[in-house]
Amino acid sequence: MEGEGEVKKILPIILLVITTITTTGNKADSRAPDPPGEKVLYGRVYERVGETVSGAGIYSNPENNRAKHYVLAAIEDAGLHDGMSDFEKACAVNAYLVDELSYADYATVEGYPYKEDYVPFTDYCLLSDHAVCAGYAEAFQSMCCALGIECWYVTGYVSKRGEICYHAWNCVVIGGMRYYMDPCLNDGSDNAFCMSETLWATHAVEKEHEIFRISGQRLPFPDLVQERHLSGCVVY
């Protein structure tokens, strides 16, 4: 797991002056605000380390640092800013992933070497354009966490066309409220699984994870993606 060093290295590149967060009057943000410059996620303090060029506050904690360069680039590309409430940011992250990613059918074939090519299964899919449900879920989680929004990676089962499948989706905590989000199934379903206060009848939770065992937090930066990144896939 990478720590504060990577955040400090990227600050001069894509982070600007530290400011306090501004929120709208959305009901999900009605609780007392966090102290200026920090948020509490997963029971730990995340410090505001700066903001993107478009004005989105970025938060980090060395135990679970999601403020990686490719995550910040996605946040910038999505046009997120602190004039939006956390609820609006979560919805915008979902919309961004639905627009940018396509489902990686090739990675679902039995025997696919996911231990060698784990890009579609992790938030590294942000440097690609394909993901399976696991990639959608971790990309959504990483972007939310870097924005200071507590987000859980949920594993469980979903009923699709009469079949029960193992699946991954998300749960965000905003203003003390829990909202379920399934960006993978939202891709092609007109956002039928977007920010619901109750779990959908098609889903059954197995476990909620702060960090899933197959994660960009635990796996090295892939060489192939690094080559794409350095060749200009991301402008920062």
Short mmCIF file of C-alpha atoms in Angstrom, two decimals:
data_model
loop_
_atom_site.label_atom_id
_atom_site.label_comp_id
_atom_site.label_asym_id
_atom_site.label_seq_id
_atom_site.Cartn_x
_atom_site.Cartn_y
_atom_site.Cartn_z
CA MET A 1 0.00 0.00 0.00
CA GLU A 2 1.38 3.40 -0.94
CA GLY A 3 1.51 6.15 1.66
CA GLU A 4 1.78 9.86 1.90
CA GLY A 5 4.83 10.05 -0.37
CA GLU A 6 2.87 9.64 -3.58
CA VAL A 7 0.36 12.29 -2.56
CA LYS A 8 3.16 14.76 -1.82
CA LYS A 9 4.78 14.07 -5.19
CA ILE A 10 1.62 14.83 -7.12
CA LEU A 11 0.60 17.92 -5.15
CA PRO A 12 2.63 20.35 -7.29
CA ILE A 13 1.16 18.79 -10.44
CA ILE A 14 -2.57 18.48 -9.93
CA LEU A 15 -3.39 19.95 -6.57
CA LEU A 16 -3.79 23.63 -5.85
CA VAL A 17 -4.35 25.78 -2.77
CA ILE A 18 -6.15 24.13 0.17
CA THR A 19 -9.63 25.54 0.72
CA THR A 20 -12.61 24.57 2.80
CA ILE A 21 -15.46 22.58 1.27
CA THR A 22 -18.68 24.25 0.18
CA THR A 23 -21.83 22.15 0.06
CA THR A 24 -25.31 22.70 -1.27
CA GLY A 25 -28.52 22.32 0.65
CA ASN A 26 -29.08 18.67 -0.33
CA LYS A 27 -30.79 16.76 2.46
CA ALA A 28 -27.96 14.23 2.50
CA ASP A 29 -25.56 16.96 3.66
CA SER A 30 -27.73 18.37 6.45
CA ARG A 31 -25.62 17.06 9.34
CA ALA A 32 -23.05 19.24 11.12
CA PRO A 33 -20.02 19.73 8.85
CA ASP A 34 -16.70 18.05 9.50
CA PRO A 35 -13.93 20.26 10.92
CA PRO A 36 -12.33 22.42 8.22
CA GLY A 37 -9.57 20.57 6.42
CA GLU A 38 -10.54 17.04 7.42
CA LYS A 39 -13.22 14.35 7.13
CA VAL A 40 -13.88 11.19 9.10
CA LEU A 41 -14.09 8.10 6.89
CA TYR A 42 -14.09 4.51 8.14
CA GLY A 43 -13.62 5.86 11.67
CA ARG A 44 -10.33 7.61 10.77
CA VAL A 45 -9.44 11.21 10.01
CA TYR A 46 -8.72 11.99 6.37
CA GLU A 47 -6.87 15.27 5.90
CA ARG A 48 -7.56 17.61 3.03
CA VAL A 49 -4.31 17.66 1.07
CA GLY A 50 -5.36 20.06 -1.68
CA GLU A 51 -7.72 20.29 -4.63
CA THR A 52 -7.84 19.49 -8.31
CA VAL A 53 -7.59 22.14 -10.98
CA SER A 54 -11.39 22.08 -11.34
CA GLY A 55 -11.76 22.73 -7.61
CA ALA A 56 -12.55 19.37 -5.98
CA GLY A 57 -11.12 18.95 -2.49
CA ILE A 58 -8.88 15.88 -2.16
CA TYR A 59 -8.55 13.87 1.07
CA SER A 60 -6.02 11.29 2.13
CA ASN A 61 -5.11 8.94 4.97
CA PRO A 62 -1.89 6.86 4.90
CA GLU A 63 -3.77 3.70 5.90
CA ASN A 64 -6.03 3.86 2.84
CA ASN A 65 -4.68 6.39 0.39
CA ARG A 66 -6.90 6.61 -2.69
CA ALA A 67 -5.46 9.93 -3.89
CA LYS A 68 -3.42 8.24 -6.62
CA HIS A 69 -2.50 10.11 -9.78
CA TYR A 70 -4.87 8.16 -12.02
CA VAL A 71 -7.78 8.58 -9.58
CA LEU A 72 -7.17 12.32 -9.36
CA ALA A 73 -6.97 12.52 -13.14
CA ALA A 74 -10.40 10.85 -13.38
CA ILE A 75 -11.85 13.28 -10.81
CA GLU A 76 -10.49 16.18 -12.82
CA ASP A 77 -11.75 14.69 -16.08
CA ALA A 78 -15.21 14.29 -14.54
CA GLY A 79 -15.31 18.03 -13.78
CA LEU A 80 -16.08 17.60 -10.08
CA HIS A 81 -15.80 20.63 -7.81
CA ASP A 82 -16.68 21.74 -4.29
CA GLY A 83 -19.71 23.71 -5.43
CA MET A 84 -21.37 20.28 -5.56
CA SER A 85 -22.72 18.45 -2.52
CA ASP A 86 -21.28 15.04 -1.65
CA PHE A 87 -24.52 13.48 -2.91
CA GLU A 88 -24.12 15.24 -6.24
CA LYS A 89 -20.46 14.22 -6.44
CA ALA A 90 -21.34 10.56 -5.91
CA CYS A 91 -23.95 10.74 -8.66
CA ALA A 92 -21.45 12.47 -10.95
CA VAL A 93 -18.82 9.78 -10.30
CA ASN A 94 -21.38 7.15 -11.29
CA ALA A 95 -22.23 9.07 -14.48
CA TYR A 96 -18.54 9.40 -15.34
CA LEU A 97 -17.89 5.66 -14.99
CA VAL A 98 -20.99 4.79 -17.01
CA ASP A 99 -19.79 7.10 -19.80
CA GLU A 100 -16.12 6.11 -19.74
CA LEU A 101 -16.21 2.34 -19.16
CA SER A 102 -17.64 -0.60 -21.04
CA TYR A 103 -18.18 -4.05 -19.60
CA ALA A 104 -15.16 -6.33 -20.12
CA ASP A 105 -16.87 -9.49 -21.33
CA TYR A 106 -13.48 -10.94 -22.29
CA ALA A 107 -12.42 -10.95 -18.62
CA THR A 108 -15.36 -13.13 -17.55
CA VAL A 109 -14.33 -16.16 -19.62
CA GLU A 110 -13.57 -19.17 -17.45
CA GLY A 111 -9.83 -19.44 -16.87
CA TYR A 112 -9.11 -15.76 -17.59
CA PRO A 113 -5.68 -14.97 -16.03
CA TYR A 114 -6.89 -12.22 -13.69
CA LYS A 115 -3.79 -12.59 -11.50
CA GLU A 116 -1.69 -11.42 -14.45
CA ASP A 117 -4.17 -8.98 -15.98
CA TYR A 118 -6.09 -7.50 -13.06
CA VAL A 119 -6.77 -4.11 -14.67
CA PRO A 120 -10.50 -4.73 -15.34
CA PHE A 121 -10.93 -6.02 -11.77
CA THR A 122 -9.45 -2.98 -9.98
CA ASP A 123 -9.51 0.81 -10.03
CA TYR A 124 -6.70 0.59 -12.59
CA CYS A 125 -9.58 0.34 -15.07
CA LEU A 126 -9.61 4.16 -14.85
CA LEU A 127 -6.56 4.04 -17.13
CA SER A 128 -8.38 1.70 -19.50
CA ASP A 129 -11.87 1.72 -20.93
CA HIS A 130 -13.13 -1.70 -19.83
CA ALA A 131 -14.05 -3.21 -16.46
CA VAL A 132 -16.04 -5.98 -14.84
CA CYS A 133 -18.26 -5.26 -11.84
CA ALA A 134 -15.24 -5.37 -9.52
CA GLY A 135 -13.48 -2.65 -11.51
CA TYR A 136 -16.55 -0.41 -11.60
CA ALA A 137 -16.98 -0.87 -7.84
CA GLU A 138 -13.39 -0.10 -6.88
CA ALA A 139 -13.11 2.82 -9.28
CA PHE A 140 -16.28 4.30 -7.76
CA GLN A 141 -14.96 3.68 -4.25
CA SER A 142 -11.54 5.19 -4.93
CA MET A 143 -12.92 8.33 -6.54
CA CYS A 144 -15.41 8.84 -3.69
CA CYS A 145 -12.80 8.22 -1.00
CA ALA A 146 -10.37 10.70 -2.56
CA LEU A 147 -13.24 13.21 -2.56
CA GLY A 148 -13.78 12.66 1.17
CA ILE A 149 -16.89 10.50 0.81
CA GLU A 150 -17.02 7.26 2.80
CA CYS A 151 -17.68 4.44 0.36
CA TRP A 152 -17.78 0.69 0.87
CA TYR A 153 -17.05 -2.03 -1.67
CA VAL A 154 -19.92 -4.49 -1.39
CA THR A 155 -19.76 -8.13 -2.47
CA GLY A 156 -22.75 -10.39 -2.75
CA TYR A 157 -25.17 -11.87 -5.23
CA VAL A 158 -27.47 -10.42 -7.85
CA SER A 159 -30.32 -11.96 -9.80
CA LYS A 160 -30.00 -11.26 -13.53
CA ARG A 161 -32.31 -12.83 -16.10
CA GLY A 162 -33.17 -15.66 -13.75
CA GLU A 163 -29.54 -16.45 -12.85
CA ILE A 164 -27.81 -15.79 -9.53
CA CYS A 165 -24.37 -14.24 -10.06
CA TYR A 166 -21.58 -13.14 -7.74
CA HIS A 167 -21.35 -9.37 -7.98
CA ALA A 168 -19.76 -6.20 -6.59
CA TRP A 169 -21.35 -2.79 -6.01
CA ASN A 170 -21.09 0.08 -3.52
CA CYS A 171 -22.58 1.74 -0.46
CA VAL A 172 -21.80 5.39 0.30
CA VAL A 173 -22.34 7.14 3.64
CA ILE A 174 -23.36 10.80 3.33
CA GLY A 175 -24.71 12.90 6.17
CA GLY A 176 -25.23 9.78 8.27
CA MET A 177 -27.37 8.20 5.52
CA ARG A 178 -26.43 5.04 3.61
CA TYR A 179 -27.04 4.89 -0.14
CA TYR A 180 -26.50 1.91 -2.41
CA MET A 181 -24.98 2.43 -5.85
CA ASP A 182 -24.31 -0.12 -8.60
CA PRO A 183 -22.33 1.65 -11.35
CA CYS A 184 -21.81 -1.58 -13.29
CA LEU A 185 -25.52 -2.31 -13.65
CA ASN A 186 -26.24 1.39 -14.18
CA ASP A 187 -24.18 1.10 -17.36
CA GLY A 188 -27.02 0.25 -19.72
CA SER A 189 -29.94 0.35 -17.28
CA ASP A 190 -30.80 4.07 -17.21
CA ASN A 191 -29.44 4.46 -13.66
CA ALA A 192 -31.95 2.02 -12.21
CA PHE A 193 -29.47 1.26 -9.41
CA CYS A 194 -28.47 4.77 -8.34
CA MET A 195 -28.33 6.12 -4.76
CA SER A 196 -31.04 4.01 -3.16
CA GLU A 197 -31.63 4.17 0.60
CA THR A 198 -32.78 0.54 0.55
CA LEU A 199 -31.11 -2.47 -1.04
CA TRP A 200 -32.75 -3.57 -4.28
CA ALA A 201 -34.70 -6.83 -4.29
CA THR A 202 -32.32 -8.19 -6.94
CA HIS A 203 -29.26 -7.85 -4.64
CA ALA A 204 -28.12 -9.77 -1.56
CA VAL A 205 -25.15 -8.56 0.51
CA GLU A 206 -22.39 -10.96 1.49
CA LYS A 207 -19.90 -8.46 2.97
CA GLU A 208 -18.85 -4.81 2.90
CA HIS A 209 -15.13 -4.09 2.46
CA GLU A 210 -13.00 -1.03 3.05
CA ILE A 211 -10.37 -2.66 0.83
CA PHE A 212 -11.24 -5.76 -1.21
CA ARG A 213 -8.63 -8.52 -1.54
CA ILE A 214 -8.28 -7.84 -5.29
CA SER A 215 -7.48 -4.13 -5.20
CA GLY A 216 -5.31 -1.45 -6.73
CA GLN A 217 -4.32 -0.75 -3.13
CA ARG A 218 -2.66 -4.17 -2.92
CA LEU A 219 -1.52 -4.88 -6.47
CA PRO A 220 1.37 -3.14 -8.29
CA PHE A 221 0.84 -0.60 -11.02
CA PRO A 222 0.62 -2.68 -14.23
CA ASP A 223 3.43 -2.18 -16.76
CA LEU A 224 1.06 -2.09 -19.73
CA VAL A 225 -1.10 0.59 -18.15
CA GLN A 226 1.99 2.52 -17.11
CA GLU A 227 3.14 2.59 -20.74
CA ARG A 228 -0.25 3.93 -21.83
CA HIS A 229 -0.19 6.50 -19.05
CA LEU A 230 3.30 7.75 -19.86
CA SER A 231 2.51 7.90 -23.58
CA GLY A 232 -0.18 10.50 -22.98
CA CYS A 233 -3.32 8.61 -21.94
CA VAL A 234 -3.56 11.01 -18.99
CA VAL A 235 -2.39 14.59 -19.38
CA TYR A 236 -1.11 15.23 -15.85
#
